[in-house]
Amino acid sequence: MLNKVIKLAEEAGEKIMAFYALDIKVDRKDDNSPLTKADLAAHHHIVDGLKEIDPDTPVISEESGVPEFSERKDWDRYWLVDPLDGTKEFIKKNGEFTVNIALMVNRKPVMGVVYAPAMNLMYYAEKSLGSFRRQKAEGRSEQTERIFSEPVDKSHPIKIVESRSHGSPELEAYLEKEGFNVEERVKSGSSLKICLVADGTADLYPRMGPTMEWDVAAGDAVYRYSAEDGIFESGIEYNKEDLLNPSFVIGLG
């Protein structure tokens, strides 16, 4: 099933890239967040594809609306999708946007695919297999490698990844309170931030601002299964009554 989901993410990425070179028309959702035709095209392709791959499993997508908690509270298995994570980065045309597809079982991601089509970069993970990064650089053959991360070590200077769009005084307060010596800051968009911890590019991703469950589930899977032994717990809870996430920190192990 993983290979089918990877292919589905790639196809959704192609849908998104068809709009990338055009003048991007931006609408606004009820919460004032941006919405483009690329979001909707990817959404419909993924939802339709998942119905073919796994017809008996419900899907929650950012663009489909959220079923009432009374309906979904007892779900033991469902798909959680952000068809275009990082819409702001898509509009800015900086390449740092992703397709996120996660399979949730017992409120935890057991499979995740994060695809950045403008960067030809794919991260994917499955509980039974581990986490992987696949990169296709211009003029080079495609390279796939297993990725690992380690829990952050406070006794050494660290590298953090932070949002390109969301800096915050709360982040600085957290770093000072915990006594981290930050030697480098990597700015990135979308769920790539979580993946950069999973592949060891950064040591820590503290997120002090709001996110939704579909923003992080696929990246969370990539992080969880990047442990050499066992599983890293992210501390993120899923299928809550309100899908808004509180602050979290990726990289503590």
mmCIF file with all atom_site columns, N, CA, C and O in Angstrom, residues 14-50:
data_model
loop_
_atom_site.group_PDB
_atom_site.id
_atom_site.type_symbol
_atom_site.label_atom_id
_atom_site.label_alt_id
_atom_site.label_comp_id
_atom_site.label_asym_id
_atom_site.label_entity_id
_atom_site.label_seq_id
_atom_site.pdbx_PDB_ins_code
_atom_site.Cartn_x
_atom_site.Cartn_y
_atom_site.Cartn_z
_atom_site.occupancy
_atom_site.B_iso_or_equiv
_atom_site.pdbx_formal_charge
_atom_site.auth_seq_id
_atom_site.auth_comp_id
_atom_site.auth_asym_id
_atom_site.auth_atom_id
_atom_site.pdbx_PDB_model_num
ATOM 1   N N  . GLU A 1 14 ? 2.054   16.675 -9.205  1.00 0.00 ? 14 GLU A N  1
ATOM 2   C CA . GLU A 1 14 ? 1.963   17.090 -10.612 1.00 0.00 ? 14 GLU A CA 1
ATOM 3   C C  . GLU A 1 14 ? 0.778   18.040 -10.807 1.00 0.00 ? 14 GLU A C  1
ATOM 4   O O  . GLU A 1 14 ? 0.873   19.024 -11.559 1.00 0.00 ? 14 GLU A O  1
ATOM 5   N N  . LYS A 1 15 ? -0.328  17.752 -10.145 1.00 0.00 ? 15 LYS A N  1
ATOM 6   C CA . LYS A 1 15 ? -1.494  18.637 -10.217 1.00 0.00 ? 15 LYS A CA 1
ATOM 7   C C  . LYS A 1 15 ? -1.137  20.032 -9.692  1.00 0.00 ? 15 LYS A C  1
ATOM 8   O O  . LYS A 1 15 ? -1.511  21.057 -10.279 1.00 0.00 ? 15 LYS A O  1
ATOM 9   N N  . ILE A 1 16 ? -0.423  20.057 -8.583  1.00 0.00 ? 16 ILE A N  1
ATOM 10  C CA . ILE A 1 16 ? -0.034  21.336 -7.980  1.00 0.00 ? 16 ILE A CA 1
ATOM 11  C C  . ILE A 1 16 ? 0.914   22.102 -8.897  1.00 0.00 ? 16 ILE A C  1
ATOM 12  O O  . ILE A 1 16 ? 0.756   23.310 -9.118  1.00 0.00 ? 16 ILE A O  1
ATOM 13  N N  . MET A 1 17 ? 1.895   21.405 -9.444  1.00 0.00 ? 17 MET A N  1
ATOM 14  C CA . MET A 1 17 ? 2.905   22.073 -10.266 1.00 0.00 ? 17 MET A CA 1
ATOM 15  C C  . MET A 1 17 ? 2.319   22.628 -11.556 1.00 0.00 ? 17 MET A C  1
ATOM 16  O O  . MET A 1 17 ? 2.884   23.548 -12.152 1.00 0.00 ? 17 MET A O  1
ATOM 17  N N  . ALA A 1 18 ? 1.190   22.103 -11.988 1.00 0.00 ? 18 ALA A N  1
ATOM 18  C CA . ALA A 1 18 ? 0.535   22.645 -13.179 1.00 0.00 ? 18 ALA A CA 1
ATOM 19  C C  . ALA A 1 18 ? 0.081   24.089 -12.951 1.00 0.00 ? 18 ALA A C  1
ATOM 20  O O  . ALA A 1 18 ? -0.051  24.867 -13.901 1.00 0.00 ? 18 ALA A O  1
ATOM 21  N N  . PHE A 1 19 ? -0.142  24.454 -11.697 1.00 0.00 ? 19 PHE A N  1
ATOM 22  C CA . PHE A 1 19 ? -0.552  25.816 -11.366 1.00 0.00 ? 19 PHE A CA 1
ATOM 23  C C  . PHE A 1 19 ? 0.628   26.701 -10.960 1.00 0.00 ? 19 PHE A C  1
ATOM 24  O O  . PHE A 1 19 ? 0.486   27.926 -10.891 1.00 0.00 ? 19 PHE A O  1
ATOM 25  N N  . TYR A 1 20 ? 1.763   26.085 -10.702 1.00 0.00 ? 20 TYR A N  1
ATOM 26  C CA . TYR A 1 20 ? 2.883   26.790 -10.063 1.00 0.00 ? 20 TYR A CA 1
ATOM 27  C C  . TYR A 1 20 ? 3.472   27.876 -10.964 1.00 0.00 ? 20 TYR A C  1
ATOM 28  O O  . TYR A 1 20 ? 3.905   28.930 -10.485 1.00 0.00 ? 20 TYR A O  1
ATOM 29  N N  . ALA A 1 21 ? 3.500   27.635 -12.254 1.00 0.00 ? 21 ALA A N  1
ATOM 30  C CA . ALA A 1 21 ? 4.100   28.602 -13.179 1.00 0.00 ? 21 ALA A CA 1
ATOM 31  C C  . ALA A 1 21 ? 3.110   29.687 -13.612 1.00 0.00 ? 21 ALA A C  1
ATOM 32  O O  . ALA A 1 21 ? 3.486   30.625 -14.314 1.00 0.00 ? 21 ALA A O  1
ATOM 33  N N  . LEU A 1 22 ? 1.860   29.557 -13.180 1.00 0.00 ? 22 LEU A N  1
ATOM 34  C CA . LEU A 1 22 ? 0.825   30.502 -13.573 1.00 0.00 ? 22 LEU A CA 1
ATOM 35  C C  . LEU A 1 22 ? 0.693   31.615 -12.544 1.00 0.00 ? 22 LEU A C  1
ATOM 36  O O  . LEU A 1 22 ? 1.248   31.549 -11.444 1.00 0.00 ? 22 LEU A O  1
ATOM 37  N N  . ASP A 1 23 ? -0.050  32.640 -12.896 1.00 0.00 ? 23 ASP A N  1
ATOM 38  C CA . ASP A 1 23 ? -0.434  33.634 -11.902 1.00 0.00 ? 23 ASP A CA 1
ATOM 39  C C  . ASP A 1 23 ? -1.400  32.959 -10.932 1.00 0.00 ? 23 ASP A C  1
ATOM 40  O O  . ASP A 1 23 ? -2.427  32.406 -11.350 1.00 0.00 ? 23 ASP A O  1
ATOM 41  N N  . ILE A 1 24 ? -1.068  32.984 -9.672  1.00 0.00 ? 24 ILE A N  1
ATOM 42  C CA . ILE A 1 24 ? -1.838  32.230 -8.678  1.00 0.00 ? 24 ILE A CA 1
ATOM 43  C C  . ILE A 1 24 ? -2.950  33.099 -8.105  1.00 0.00 ? 24 ILE A C  1
ATOM 44  O O  . ILE A 1 24 ? -2.694  34.142 -7.492  1.00 0.00 ? 24 ILE A O  1
ATOM 45  N N  . LYS A 1 25 ? -4.180  32.664 -8.314  1.00 0.00 ? 25 LYS A N  1
ATOM 46  C CA . LYS A 1 25 ? -5.338  33.365 -7.750  1.00 0.00 ? 25 LYS A CA 1
ATOM 47  C C  . LYS A 1 25 ? -5.598  32.816 -6.347  1.00 0.00 ? 25 LYS A C  1
ATOM 48  O O  . LYS A 1 25 ? -5.709  31.605 -6.160  1.00 0.00 ? 25 LYS A O  1
ATOM 49  N N  . VAL A 1 26 ? -5.677  33.718 -5.385  1.00 0.00 ? 26 VAL A N  1
ATOM 50  C CA . VAL A 1 26 ? -5.817  33.319 -3.993  1.00 0.00 ? 26 VAL A CA 1
ATOM 51  C C  . VAL A 1 26 ? -7.194  33.707 -3.472  1.00 0.00 ? 26 VAL A C  1
ATOM 52  O O  . VAL A 1 26 ? -7.588  34.882 -3.526  1.00 0.00 ? 26 VAL A O  1
ATOM 53  N N  . ASP A 1 27 ? -7.929  32.719 -2.984  1.00 0.00 ? 27 ASP A N  1
ATOM 54  C CA . ASP A 1 27 ? -9.177  32.974 -2.273  1.00 0.00 ? 27 ASP A CA 1
ATOM 55  C C  . ASP A 1 27 ? -8.913  32.851 -0.779  1.00 0.00 ? 27 ASP A C  1
ATOM 56  O O  . ASP A 1 27 ? -7.821  32.459 -0.353  1.00 0.00 ? 27 ASP A O  1
ATOM 57  N N  . ARG A 1 28 ? -9.903  33.175 0.014   1.00 0.00 ? 28 ARG A N  1
ATOM 58  C CA . ARG A 1 28 ? -9.768  33.095 1.468   1.00 0.00 ? 28 ARG A CA 1
ATOM 59  C C  . ARG A 1 28 ? -10.840 32.193 2.049   1.00 0.00 ? 28 ARG A C  1
ATOM 60  O O  . ARG A 1 28 ? -12.014 32.283 1.668   1.00 0.00 ? 28 ARG A O  1
ATOM 61  N N  . LYS A 1 29 ? -10.419 31.309 2.964   1.00 0.00 ? 29 LYS A N  1
ATOM 62  C CA . LYS A 1 29 ? -11.370 30.455 3.665   1.00 0.00 ? 29 LYS A CA 1
ATOM 63  C C  . LYS A 1 29 ? -11.987 31.236 4.829   1.00 0.00 ? 29 LYS A C  1
ATOM 64  O O  . LYS A 1 29 ? -11.615 32.380 5.096   1.00 0.00 ? 29 LYS A O  1
ATOM 65  N N  . ASP A 1 30 ? -12.888 30.602 5.540   1.00 0.00 ? 30 ASP A N  1
ATOM 66  C CA . ASP A 1 30 ? -13.579 31.278 6.641   1.00 0.00 ? 30 ASP A CA 1
ATOM 67  C C  . ASP A 1 30 ? -12.619 31.756 7.719   1.00 0.00 ? 30 ASP A C  1
ATOM 68  O O  . ASP A 1 30 ? -12.877 32.754 8.393   1.00 0.00 ? 30 ASP A O  1
ATOM 69  N N  . ASP A 1 31 ? -11.499 31.046 7.898   1.00 0.00 ? 31 ASP A N  1
ATOM 70  C CA . ASP A 1 31 ? -10.521 31.457 8.907   1.00 0.00 ? 31 ASP A CA 1
ATOM 71  C C  . ASP A 1 31 ? -9.471  32.412 8.343   1.00 0.00 ? 31 ASP A C  1
ATOM 72  O O  . ASP A 1 31 ? -8.465  32.684 8.987   1.00 0.00 ? 31 ASP A O  1
ATOM 73  N N  . ASN A 1 32 ? -9.708  32.889 7.124   1.00 0.00 ? 32 ASN A N  1
ATOM 74  C CA . ASN A 1 32 ? -8.832  33.842 6.436   1.00 0.00 ? 32 ASN A CA 1
ATOM 75  C C  . ASN A 1 32 ? -7.535  33.229 5.929   1.00 0.00 ? 32 ASN A C  1
ATOM 76  O O  . ASN A 1 32 ? -6.652  33.938 5.469   1.00 0.00 ? 32 ASN A O  1
ATOM 77  N N  . SER A 1 33 ? -7.397  31.913 6.019   1.00 0.00 ? 33 SER A N  1
ATOM 78  C CA . SER A 1 33 ? -6.206  31.264 5.463   1.00 0.00 ? 33 SER A CA 1
ATOM 79  C C  . SER A 1 33 ? -6.355  31.166 3.949   1.00 0.00 ? 33 SER A C  1
ATOM 80  O O  . SER A 1 33 ? -7.471  31.120 3.416   1.00 0.00 ? 33 SER A O  1
ATOM 81  N N  . PRO A 1 34 ? -5.227  31.164 3.217   1.00 0.00 ? 34 PRO A N  1
ATOM 82  C CA . PRO A 1 34 ? -5.309  31.186 1.753   1.00 0.00 ? 34 PRO A CA 1
ATOM 83  C C  . PRO A 1 34 ? -5.735  29.852 1.166   1.00 0.00 ? 34 PRO A C  1
ATOM 84  O O  . PRO A 1 34 ? -5.459  28.785 1.713   1.00 0.00 ? 34 PRO A O  1
ATOM 85  N N  . LEU A 1 35 ? -6.406  29.929 0.019   1.00 0.00 ? 35 LEU A N  1
ATOM 86  C CA . LEU A 1 35 ? -6.855  28.746 -0.713  1.00 0.00 ? 35 LEU A CA 1
ATOM 87  C C  . LEU A 1 35 ? -6.648  29.006 -2.201  1.00 0.00 ? 35 LEU A C  1
ATOM 88  O O  . LEU A 1 35 ? -6.994  30.074 -2.709  1.00 0.00 ? 35 LEU A O  1
ATOM 89  N N  . THR A 1 36 ? -6.064  28.028 -2.892  1.00 0.00 ? 36 THR A N  1
ATOM 90  C CA . THR A 1 36 ? -5.841  28.164 -4.333  1.00 0.00 ? 36 THR A CA 1
ATOM 91  C C  . THR A 1 36 ? -6.460  26.981 -5.067  1.00 0.00 ? 36 THR A C  1
ATOM 92  O O  . THR A 1 36 ? -6.837  25.973 -4.464  1.00 0.00 ? 36 THR A O  1
ATOM 93  N N  . LYS A 1 37 ? -6.507  27.102 -6.399  1.00 0.00 ? 37 LYS A N  1
ATOM 94  C CA . LYS A 1 37 ? -7.004  25.998 -7.217  1.00 0.00 ? 37 LYS A CA 1
ATOM 95  C C  . LYS A 1 37 ? -6.106  24.770 -7.074  1.00 0.00 ? 37 LYS A C  1
ATOM 96  O O  . LYS A 1 37 ? -6.566  23.634 -7.210  1.00 0.00 ? 37 LYS A O  1
ATOM 97  N N  . ALA A 1 38 ? -4.830  24.996 -6.792  1.00 0.00 ? 38 ALA A N  1
ATOM 98  C CA . ALA A 1 38 ? -3.903  23.879 -6.616  1.00 0.00 ? 38 ALA A CA 1
ATOM 99  C C  . ALA A 1 38 ? -4.269  23.052 -5.385  1.00 0.00 ? 38 ALA A C  1
ATOM 100 O O  . ALA A 1 38 ? -4.199  21.819 -5.414  1.00 0.00 ? 38 ALA A O  1
ATOM 101 N N  . ASP A 1 39 ? -4.662  23.738 -4.288  1.00 0.00 ? 39 ASP A N  1
ATOM 102 C CA . ASP A 1 39 ? -5.115  23.018 -3.090  1.00 0.00 ? 39 ASP A CA 1
ATOM 103 C C  . ASP A 1 39 ? -6.259  22.075 -3.431  1.00 0.00 ? 39 ASP A C  1
ATOM 104 O O  . ASP A 1 39 ? -6.265  20.908 -3.027  1.00 0.00 ? 39 ASP A O  1
ATOM 105 N N  . LEU A 1 40 ? -7.226  22.605 -4.167  1.00 0.00 ? 40 LEU A N  1
ATOM 106 C CA . LEU A 1 40 ? -8.436  21.827 -4.462  1.00 0.00 ? 40 LEU A CA 1
ATOM 107 C C  . LEU A 1 40 ? -8.169  20.696 -5.436  1.00 0.00 ? 40 LEU A C  1
ATOM 108 O O  . LEU A 1 40 ? -8.700  19.597 -5.285  1.00 0.00 ? 40 LEU A O  1
ATOM 109 N N  . ALA A 1 41 ? -7.317  20.962 -6.435  1.00 0.00 ? 41 ALA A N  1
ATOM 110 C CA . ALA A 1 41 ? -6.996  19.910 -7.401  1.00 0.00 ? 41 ALA A CA 1
ATOM 111 C C  . ALA A 1 41 ? -6.291  18.741 -6.717  1.00 0.00 ? 41 ALA A C  1
ATOM 112 O O  . ALA A 1 41 ? -6.602  17.561 -6.969  1.00 0.00 ? 41 ALA A O  1
ATOM 113 N N  . ALA A 1 42 ? -5.337  19.051 -5.850  1.00 0.00 ? 42 ALA A N  1
ATOM 114 C CA . ALA A 1 42 ? -4.618  17.999 -5.120  1.00 0.00 ? 42 ALA A CA 1
ATOM 115 C C  . ALA A 1 42 ? -5.565  17.267 -4.174  1.00 0.00 ? 42 ALA A C  1
ATOM 116 O O  . ALA A 1 42 ? -5.512  16.034 -4.047  1.00 0.00 ? 42 ALA A O  1
ATOM 117 N N  . HIS A 1 43 ? -6.415  18.017 -3.504  1.00 0.00 ? 43 HIS A N  1
ATOM 118 C CA . HIS A 1 43 ? -7.385  17.417 -2.573  1.00 0.00 ? 43 HIS A CA 1
ATOM 119 C C  . HIS A 1 43 ? -8.258  16.378 -3.278  1.00 0.00 ? 43 HIS A C  1
ATOM 120 O O  . HIS A 1 43 ? -8.384  15.233 -2.813  1.00 0.00 ? 43 HIS A O  1
ATOM 121 N N  . HIS A 1 44 ? -8.865  16.761 -4.385  1.00 0.00 ? 44 HIS A N  1
ATOM 122 C CA . HIS A 1 44 ? -9.777  15.840 -5.068  1.00 0.00 ? 44 HIS A CA 1
ATOM 123 C C  . HIS A 1 44 ? -9.031  14.605 -5.580  1.00 0.00 ? 44 HIS A C  1
ATOM 124 O O  . HIS A 1 44 ? -9.544  13.482 -5.485  1.00 0.00 ? 44 HIS A O  1
ATOM 125 N N  . HIS A 1 45 ? -7.831  14.800 -6.078  1.00 0.00 ? 45 HIS A N  1
ATOM 126 C CA . HIS A 1 45 ? -7.076  13.665 -6.598  1.00 0.00 ? 45 HIS A CA 1
ATOM 127 C C  . HIS A 1 45 ? -6.716  12.685 -5.480  1.00 0.00 ? 45 HIS A C  1
ATOM 128 O O  . HIS A 1 45 ? -6.831  11.461 -5.648  1.00 0.00 ? 45 HIS A O  1
ATOM 129 N N  . ILE A 1 46 ? -6.290  13.213 -4.342  1.00 0.00 ? 46 ILE A N  1
ATOM 130 C CA . ILE A 1 46 ? -5.889  12.341 -3.235  1.00 0.00 ? 46 ILE A CA 1
ATOM 131 C C  . ILE A 1 46 ? -7.091  11.609 -2.645  1.00 0.00 ? 46 ILE A C  1
ATOM 132 O O  . ILE A 1 46 ? -7.040  10.394 -2.410  1.00 0.00 ? 46 ILE A O  1
ATOM 133 N N  . VAL A 1 47 ? -8.165  12.334 -2.395  1.00 0.00 ? 47 VAL A N  1
ATOM 134 C CA . VAL A 1 47 ? -9.345  11.701 -1.793  1.00 0.00 ? 47 VAL A CA 1
ATOM 135 C C  . VAL A 1 47 ? -9.896  10.615 -2.709  1.00 0.00 ? 47 VAL A C  1
ATOM 136 O O  . VAL A 1 47 ? -10.219 9.501  -2.261  1.00 0.00 ? 47 VAL A O  1
ATOM 137 N N  . ASP A 1 48 ? -9.995  10.913 -4.003  1.00 0.00 ? 48 ASP A N  1
ATOM 138 C CA . ASP A 1 48 ? -10.482 9.906  -4.949  1.00 0.00 ? 48 ASP A CA 1
ATOM 139 C C  . ASP A 1 48 ? -9.532  8.707  -4.998  1.00 0.00 ? 48 ASP A C  1
ATOM 140 O O  . ASP A 1 48 ? -9.968  7.547  -5.058  1.00 0.00 ? 48 ASP A O  1
ATOM 141 N N  . GLY A 1 49 ? -8.229  8.982  -4.970  1.00 0.00 ? 49 GLY A N  1
ATOM 142 C CA . GLY A 1 49 ? -7.247  7.898  -5.027  1.00 0.00 ? 49 GLY A CA 1
ATOM 143 C C  . GLY A 1 49 ? -7.278  7.012  -3.800  1.00 0.00 ? 49 GLY A C  1
ATOM 144 O O  . GLY A 1 49 ? -7.171  5.778  -3.898  1.00 0.00 ? 49 GLY A O  1
ATOM 145 N N  . LEU A 1 50 ? -7.441  7.619  -2.633  1.00 0.00 ? 50 LEU A N  1
ATOM 146 C CA . LEU A 1 50 ? -7.497  6.827  -1.397  1.00 0.00 ? 50 LEU A CA 1
ATOM 147 C C  . LEU A 1 50 ? -8.753  5.959  -1.352  1.00 0.00 ? 50 LEU A C  1
ATOM 148 O O  . LEU A 1 50 ? -8.733  4.859  -0.803  1.00 0.00 ? 50 LEU A O  1
#
